[in-house]
PDB file of C-alpha atoms in Angstrom:
ATOM      1  CA  TRP Y 494     -22.983  40.407  -6.914  1.00 60.00           C
ATOM      2  CA  CYS Y 495     -22.832  39.415 -10.617  1.00 64.00           C
ATOM      3  CA  THR Y 496     -26.432  38.691 -10.675  1.00 63.00           C
ATOM      4  CA  THR Y 497     -27.480  41.903  -8.913  1.00 68.00           C
ATOM      5  CA  HIS Y 498     -25.377  43.984 -11.192  1.00 65.00           C
ATOM      6  CA  ARG Y 499     -26.741  42.009 -14.336  1.00 67.00           C
ATOM      7  CA  HIS Y 500     -23.349  40.717 -15.384  1.00 64.00           C
ATOM      8  CA  ILE Y 501     -24.768  37.161 -15.709  1.00 64.00           C
ATOM      9  CA  ASP Y 502     -28.127  35.672 -16.371  1.00 62.00           C
ATOM     10  CA  PRO Y 503     -30.070  35.300 -12.936  1.00 60.00           C
ATOM     11  CA  ASP Y 504     -31.231  31.869 -14.097  1.00 59.00           C
ATOM     12  CA  ILE Y 505     -27.797  30.320 -14.818  1.00 58.00           C
ATOM     13  CA  GLU Y 506     -27.073  27.168 -12.957  1.00 57.00           C
ATOM     14  CA  PHE Y 507     -23.525  26.241 -11.826  1.00 53.00           C
ATOM     15  CA  PRO Y 508     -22.657  22.519 -11.641  1.00 52.00           C
ATOM     16  CA  ARG Y 509     -21.927  21.351  -8.204  1.00 48.00           C
ATOM     17  CA  ARG Y 510     -18.760  19.368  -7.442  1.00 45.00           C
ATOM     18  CA  GLN Y 511     -19.696  15.777  -6.630  1.00 43.00           C
ATOM     19  CA  ALA Y 512     -17.705  14.203  -3.848  1.00 43.00           C
ATOM     20  CA  ARG Y 513     -15.744  11.252  -4.942  1.00 55.00           C
ATOM     21  CA  THR Y 514     -15.689   8.197  -2.839  1.00 59.00           C
ATOM     22  CA  SER Y 515     -12.608   5.871  -2.633  1.00 75.00           C
ATOM     23  CA  PRO Y 516     -13.249   2.154  -2.898  1.00 88.00           C
ATOM     24  CA  ILE Y 517     -12.333   0.264   0.241  1.00 92.00           C
ATOM     25  CA  THR Y 518     -12.320  -3.427   0.848  1.00 95.00           C
ATOM     26  CA  ALA Y 519     -13.828  -4.702   4.075  1.00 95.00           C
ATOM     27  CA  ASP Y 520     -11.242  -5.616   6.624  1.00 95.00           C
ATOM     28  CA  SER Y 521     -12.687  -9.211   6.918  1.00 96.00           C
ATOM     29  CA  GLU Y 522     -12.296  -9.703   3.204  1.00 97.00           C
ATOM     30  CA  ARG Y 523      -8.751  -8.376   3.184  1.00 97.00           C
ATOM     31  CA  TYR Y 524      -7.920 -10.644   6.100  1.00 96.00           C
ATOM     32  CA  THR Y 525      -9.220 -13.569   4.158  1.00 97.00           C
ATOM     33  CA  HIS Y 526      -6.882 -12.878   1.283  1.00 97.00           C
ATOM     34  CA  LEU Y 527      -4.070 -12.145   3.672  1.00 96.00           C
ATOM     35  CA  ALA Y 528      -4.454 -15.518   5.564  1.00 96.00           C
ATOM     36  CA  ALA Y 529      -4.465 -17.321   2.098  1.00 95.00           C
ATOM     37  CA  ALA Y 530      -1.281 -15.576   1.082  1.00 94.00           C
ATOM     38  CA  ILE Y 531       0.433 -16.672   4.286  1.00 94.00           C
ATOM     39  CA  ALA Y 532      -0.906 -20.267   4.300  1.00 93.00           C
ATOM     40  CA  GLU Y 533      -1.278 -21.498   0.648  1.00 91.00           C
ATOM     41  CA  ALA Y 534       2.047 -23.111  -0.024  1.00 88.00           C
ATOM     42  CA  SER Y 535       0.871 -24.140  -3.426  1.00 92.00           C
ATOM     43  CA  THR Y 536       0.625 -20.478  -4.528  1.00 94.00           C
ATOM     44  CA  PRO Y 537       3.916 -19.187  -6.067  1.00 95.00           C
ATOM     45  CA  PRO Y 538       6.048 -17.267  -3.507  1.00 95.00           C
ATOM     46  CA  TRP Y 539       6.167 -14.058  -5.680  1.00 96.00           C
ATOM     47  CA  LEU Y 540       2.265 -13.990  -5.693  1.00 97.00           C
ATOM     48  CA  ARG Y 541       2.062 -14.626  -1.909  1.00 97.00           C
ATOM     49  CA  ALA Y 542       4.694 -11.983  -1.191  1.00 97.00           C
ATOM     50  CA  ALA Y 543       3.062  -9.339  -3.411  1.00 97.00           C
ATOM     51  CA  SER Y 544      -0.255 -10.013  -1.695  1.00 97.00           C
ATOM     52  CA  VAL Y 545       1.342  -9.401   1.726  1.00 97.00           C
ATOM     53  CA  LEU Y 546       2.993  -6.227   0.645  1.00 98.00           C
ATOM     54  CA  LEU Y 547      -0.270  -4.864  -0.774  1.00 98.00           C
ATOM     55  CA  LEU Y 548      -2.786  -6.260   1.990  1.00 97.00           C
ATOM     56  CA  SER Y 549      -0.637  -5.534   5.126  1.00 96.00           C
ATOM     57  CA  CYS Y 550       1.802  -2.766   4.066  1.00 96.00           C
ATOM     58  CA  ALA Y 551      -0.525  -0.814   1.721  1.00 96.00           C
ATOM     59  CA  GLN Y 552       2.239  -0.692  -0.913  1.00 97.00           C
ATOM     60  CA  PRO Y 553       1.159   0.330  -4.488  1.00 96.00           C
ATOM     61  CA  ILE Y 554       1.737  -2.338  -7.235  1.00 96.00           C
ATOM     62  CA  THR Y 555       4.302  -0.265  -9.019  1.00 96.00           C
ATOM     63  CA  ARG Y 556       6.393   0.111  -5.844  1.00 96.00           C
ATOM     64  CA  ILE Y 557       6.062  -3.660  -5.016  1.00 97.00           C
ATOM     65  CA  ALA Y 558       7.215  -4.599  -8.587  1.00 96.00           C
ATOM     66  CA  ALA Y 559      10.279  -2.393  -8.366  1.00 96.00           C
ATOM     67  CA  LEU Y 560      11.363  -3.359  -4.821  1.00 97.00           C
ATOM     68  CA  PRO Y 561      15.165  -3.905  -4.756  1.00 96.00           C
ATOM     69  CA  LEU Y 562      16.414  -6.965  -2.921  1.00 95.00           C
ATOM     70  CA  ASP Y 563      18.824  -4.991  -0.953  1.00 95.00           C
ATOM     71  CA  ALA Y 564      15.894  -3.056   0.722  1.00 96.00           C
ATOM     72  CA  LEU Y 565      15.297  -6.167   2.832  1.00 96.00           C
ATOM     73  CA  ILE Y 566      17.006  -7.285   5.859  1.00 94.00           C
ATOM     74  CA  ILE Y 567      16.261 -10.647   7.637  1.00 89.00           C
ATOM     75  CA  THR Y 568      16.897 -10.554  11.454  1.00 80.00           C
ATOM     76  CA  ASP Y 569      18.201 -13.408  13.603  1.00 80.00           C
ATOM     77  CA  THR Y 570      14.690 -13.809  15.020  1.00 75.00           C
ATOM     78  CA  GLY Y 571      13.118 -14.499  11.645  1.00 72.00           C
ATOM     79  CA  SER Y 572      11.432 -11.194  11.287  1.00 78.00           C
ATOM     80  CA  MET Y 573      12.299  -8.883   8.558  1.00 93.00           C
ATOM     81  CA  THR Y 574      12.708  -5.118   7.853  1.00 95.00           C
ATOM     82  CA  ILE Y 575      12.018  -3.485   4.487  1.00 96.00           C
ATOM     83  CA  LYS Y 576      13.063  -0.043   3.403  1.00 95.00           C
ATOM     84  CA  PHE Y 577      10.025   1.446   1.570  1.00 94.00           C
ATOM     85  CA  SER Y 578      11.434   5.004   1.869  1.00 89.00           C
ATOM     86  CA  ASP Y 579      14.217   6.426   3.947  1.00 87.00           C
ATOM     87  CA  HIS Y 580      13.590   4.197   6.974  1.00 88.00           C
ATOM     88  CA  HIS Y 581      13.365   0.393   7.555  1.00 92.00           C
ATOM     89  CA  THR Y 582      10.067  -0.983   8.636  1.00 93.00           C
ATOM     90  CA  ALA Y 583       9.696  -4.147  10.678  1.00 92.00           C
ATOM     91  CA  ILE Y 584       7.673  -6.966   9.047  1.00 93.00           C
ATOM     92  CA  PRO Y 585       7.044  -9.623  11.803  1.00 88.00           C
ATOM     93  CA  ALA Y 586       6.462 -13.254  11.215  1.00 86.00           C
ATOM     94  CA  PRO Y 587       4.179 -14.692   9.854  1.00 90.00           C
ATOM     95  CA  LEU Y 588       3.817 -11.811   7.481  1.00 93.00           C
ATOM     96  CA  ALA Y 589       7.514 -12.062   6.644  1.00 93.00           C
ATOM     97  CA  ASP Y 590       7.385 -15.650   5.708  1.00 93.00           C
ATOM     98  CA  PRO Y 591       5.998 -15.401   2.190  1.00 95.00           C
ATOM     99  CA  ILE Y 592       8.631 -12.694   1.450  1.00 95.00           C
ATOM    100  CA  ILE Y 593      11.499 -14.730   2.879  1.00 94.00           C
ATOM    101  CA  ASP Y 594      10.224 -17.693   0.745  1.00 94.00           C
ATOM    102  CA  LEU Y 595      10.459 -15.476  -2.281  1.00 95.00           C
ATOM    103  CA  ILE Y 596      13.994 -14.315  -1.518  1.00 93.00           C
ATOM    104  CA  HIS Y 597      15.020 -18.071  -1.856  1.00 91.00           C
ATOM    105  CA  GLN Y 598      12.677 -18.825  -4.698  1.00 91.00           C
ATOM    106  CA  ARG Y 599      12.610 -15.712  -7.044  1.00 91.00           C
ATOM    107  CA  PRO Y 600      11.109 -16.250 -10.484  1.00 85.00           C
ATOM    108  CA  ASN Y 601      12.912 -16.042 -13.766  1.00 82.00           C
ATOM    109  CA  MET Y 602      16.291 -16.746 -11.977  1.00 83.00           C
ATOM    110  CA  THR Y 603      17.100 -19.763 -14.218  1.00 76.00           C
ATOM    111  CA  THR Y 604      16.527 -18.043 -17.521  1.00 72.00           C
ATOM    112  CA  ALA Y 605      19.089 -16.361 -19.752  1.00 69.00           C
ATOM    113  CA  ALA Y 606      17.583 -13.037 -18.771  1.00 66.00           C
ATOM    114  CA  ASN Y 607      19.120 -13.098 -15.219  1.00 69.00           C
ATOM    115  CA  SER Y 608      21.568 -16.013 -15.269  1.00 67.00           C
ATOM    116  CA  GLY Y 609      21.297 -16.420 -11.440  1.00 69.00           C
ATOM    117  CA  THR Y 610      21.649 -12.820 -10.491  1.00 82.00           C
ATOM    118  CA  SER Y 611      19.108  -9.963 -10.263  1.00 88.00           C
ATOM    119  CA  PRO Y 612      18.992  -6.864  -7.982  1.00 93.00           C
ATOM    120  CA  TRP Y 613      15.152  -7.125  -7.804  1.00 95.00           C
ATOM    121  CA  LEU Y 614      12.994  -8.919  -5.273  1.00 96.00           C
ATOM    122  CA  PHE Y 615      10.662  -9.618  -8.263  1.00 96.00           C
ATOM    123  CA  PRO Y 616      12.878 -10.278 -11.200  1.00 93.00           C
ATOM    124  CA  GLY Y 617      11.403  -9.789 -14.719  1.00 90.00           C
ATOM    125  CA  ARG Y 618      11.866 -11.741 -17.941  1.00 86.00           C
ATOM    126  CA  THR Y 619      13.732  -8.906 -19.505  1.00 85.00           C
ATOM    127  CA  PRO Y 620      17.471  -8.868 -18.624  1.00 81.00           C
ATOM    128  CA  GLY Y 621      18.062  -6.381 -15.823  1.00 83.00           C
ATOM    129  CA  ASP Y 622      14.406  -5.512 -15.315  1.00 91.00           C
ATOM    130  CA  HIS Y 623      11.983  -6.178 -12.482  1.00 93.00           C
ATOM    131  CA  ILE Y 624       8.596  -7.769 -13.108  1.00 94.00           C
ATOM    132  CA  HIS Y 625       6.090  -5.608 -14.861  1.00 94.00           C
ATOM    133  CA  ALA Y 626       3.607  -4.000 -12.664  1.00 95.00           C
ATOM    134  CA  GLN Y 627       0.796  -5.091 -14.932  1.00 95.00           C
ATOM    135  CA  THR Y 628       1.803  -8.696 -14.490  1.00 95.00           C
ATOM    136  CA  LEU Y 629       1.386  -8.265 -10.700  1.00 96.00           C
ATOM    137  CA  MET Y 630      -1.889  -6.348 -11.179  1.00 96.00           C
ATOM    138  CA  HIS Y 631      -3.407  -9.018 -13.328  1.00 96.00           C
ATOM    139  CA  ALA Y 632      -2.327 -11.896 -11.033  1.00 97.00           C
ATOM    140  CA  LEU Y 633      -3.668 -10.305  -7.949  1.00 97.00           C
ATOM    141  CA  GLN Y 634      -6.956  -9.362  -9.601  1.00 97.00           C
ATOM    142  CA  ALA Y 635      -7.240 -12.952 -10.682  1.00 96.00           C
ATOM    143  CA  ARG Y 636      -7.193 -13.812  -7.038  1.00 95.00           C
ATOM    144  CA  GLY Y 637     -10.228 -11.624  -6.486  1.00 96.00           C
ATOM    145  CA  ILE Y 638      -8.357  -8.785  -4.847  1.00 97.00           C
ATOM    146  CA  ASN Y 639      -9.635  -5.205  -5.421  1.00 97.00           C
ATOM    147  CA  LEU Y 640      -6.280  -3.466  -5.673  1.00 96.00           C
ATOM    148  CA  ILE Y 641      -7.310   0.114  -4.684  1.00 95.00           C
ATOM    149  CA  GLY Y 642      -9.910  -1.072  -2.189  1.00 96.00           C
ATOM    150  CA  ALA Y 643      -7.501  -3.410  -0.495  1.00 97.00           C
ATOM    151  CA  ARG Y 644      -4.687  -0.811  -0.377  1.00 96.00           C
ATOM    152  CA  ASN Y 645      -7.087   1.817   1.135  1.00 95.00           C
ATOM    153  CA  SER Y 646      -8.185  -0.626   3.660  1.00 95.00           C
ATOM    154  CA  ALA Y 647      -4.650  -1.598   4.672  1.00 96.00           C
ATOM    155  CA  MET Y 648      -3.699   2.116   4.927  1.00 95.00           C
ATOM    156  CA  ARG Y 649      -6.590   2.916   7.166  1.00 93.00           C
ATOM    157  CA  GLU Y 650      -5.689  -0.041   9.505  1.00 94.00           C
ATOM    158  CA  LEU Y 651      -2.174   1.221   9.622  1.00 94.00           C
ATOM    159  CA  ILE Y 652      -3.431   4.725  10.506  1.00 92.00           C
ATOM    160  CA  ARG Y 653      -5.743   3.350  13.214  1.00 91.00           C
ATOM    161  CA  SER Y 654      -2.570   1.962  15.049  1.00 89.00           C
ATOM    162  CA  ILE Y 655       0.090   4.447  14.078  1.00 89.00           C
ATOM    163  CA  PRO Y 656       0.135   8.335  13.731  1.00 90.00           C
ATOM    164  CA  ALA Y 657      -0.319   9.282  10.086  1.00 91.00           C
ATOM    165  CA  ALA Y 658       3.058  11.132   9.995  1.00 91.00           C
ATOM    166  CA  ILE Y 659       4.860   7.937  11.031  1.00 92.00           C
ATOM    167  CA  VAL Y 660       2.835   5.841   8.418  1.00 92.00           C
ATOM    168  CA  ALA Y 661       4.047   8.314   5.897  1.00 93.00           C
ATOM    169  CA  THR Y 662       7.641   7.977   6.963  1.00 92.00           C
ATOM    170  CA  GLN Y 663       7.812   4.301   7.396  1.00 93.00           C
ATOM    171  CA  PHE Y 664       5.678   3.271   4.412  1.00 94.00           C
ATOM    172  CA  GLY Y 665       6.794   5.702   1.818  1.00 93.00           C
ATOM    173  CA  TYR Y 666       3.735   8.039   1.504  1.00 94.00           C
ATOM    174  CA  THR Y 667       3.552  11.888   1.771  1.00 91.00           C
ATOM    175  CA  PRO Y 668       2.186  13.191   5.005  1.00 90.00           C
ATOM    176  CA  GLN Y 669      -0.698  14.764   3.044  1.00 90.00           C
ATOM    177  CA  THR Y 670      -1.834  11.409   1.694  1.00 91.00           C
ATOM    178  CA  THR Y 671      -1.762   9.607   5.160  1.00 91.00           C
ATOM    179  CA  GLU Y 672      -3.404  12.645   6.860  1.00 89.00           C
ATOM    180  CA  ARG Y 673      -6.186  12.495   4.347  1.00 89.00           C
ATOM    181  CA  HIS Y 674      -6.837   8.873   5.090  1.00 88.00           C
ATOM    182  CA  ALA Y 675      -6.696   9.669   8.753  1.00 87.00           C
ATOM    183  CA  LEU Y 676      -9.399  12.388   8.389  1.00 84.00           C
ATOM    184  CA  THR Y 677     -11.488  10.048   6.283  1.00 79.00           C
ATOM    185  CA  ASN Y 678     -11.108   7.300   8.868  1.00 73.00           C
ATOM    186  CA  GLY Y 679     -11.959   9.644  11.703  1.00 67.00           C
ATOM    187  CA  THR Y 680      -8.592   8.928  13.292  1.00 58.00           C
ATOM    188  CA  ALA Y 681      -6.649  12.179  12.760  1.00 54.00           C
ATOM    189  CA  TRP Y 682      -3.684  12.057  15.151  1.00 46.00           C
ATOM    190  CA  SER Y 683      -3.266  15.802  15.907  1.00 48.00           C
ATOM    191  CA  SER Y 684      -4.151  15.062  19.486  1.00 42.00           C
ATOM    192  CA  TYR Y 685      -2.001  11.830  19.574  1.00 45.00           C
ATOM    193  CA  PRO Y 686       0.070  12.591  22.614  1.00 44.00           C
ATOM    194  CA  GLY Y 687      -3.058  13.058  24.770  1.00 41.00           C
ATOM    195  CA  LEU Y 688      -4.696   9.926  23.407  1.00 38.00           C
ATOM    196  CA  HIS Y 689      -1.577   7.952  23.911  1.00 39.00           C
ATOM    197  CA  GLN Y 690      -1.353   9.081  27.533  1.00 40.00           C
ATOM    198  CA  ASP Y 691      -4.970   8.029  28.141  1.00 38.00           C
ATOM    199  CA  ALA Y 692      -4.246   4.659  26.556  1.00 33.00           C
ATOM    200  CA  MET Y 693      -1.366   4.088  28.878  1.00 31.00           C
ATOM    201  CA  ARG Y 694      -3.308   4.873  32.108  1.00 39.00           C
TER     202      ARG Y 694
END
């Protein structure tokens, strides 16, 4: 209309929006890192636990660093629940093992900063503070983990198994975020009840 009525130059070119792709780590690579986090007893518990929370629970580094100790409950069976948002999420063994190890071997607990007490799962060096997110980022990257790619991969695996709305509720994401991952993954759960019934037959 603008061109026809000579409001703009007919030769003008409009830039087209380029679709952005999100990095994603292959499941096989993520599983390798996850197996190492579970099995490598020589690796500090805080680094193993952070790896599990990223690689299996799709948690962002900032949330991992600021996870309060009272968000965790260890069950009589050795499994664990963690409250990422308003609900507790079950973390089964062996995924829970590195996190349980961390509870008993938290870093920076013998320094003057914490004097044996800290409300954080990952205590920091500064009194009353949790570990800095950058510290976790650098440590995980040093192990060869692509932080965004690994989190996207973990998120999509969760969504392949659980409806996006439940992933949002249990793992502390907005429904829009998880539904976007579901659509990208080709596993939108709008027809979940029917799919579930088919799977149960």
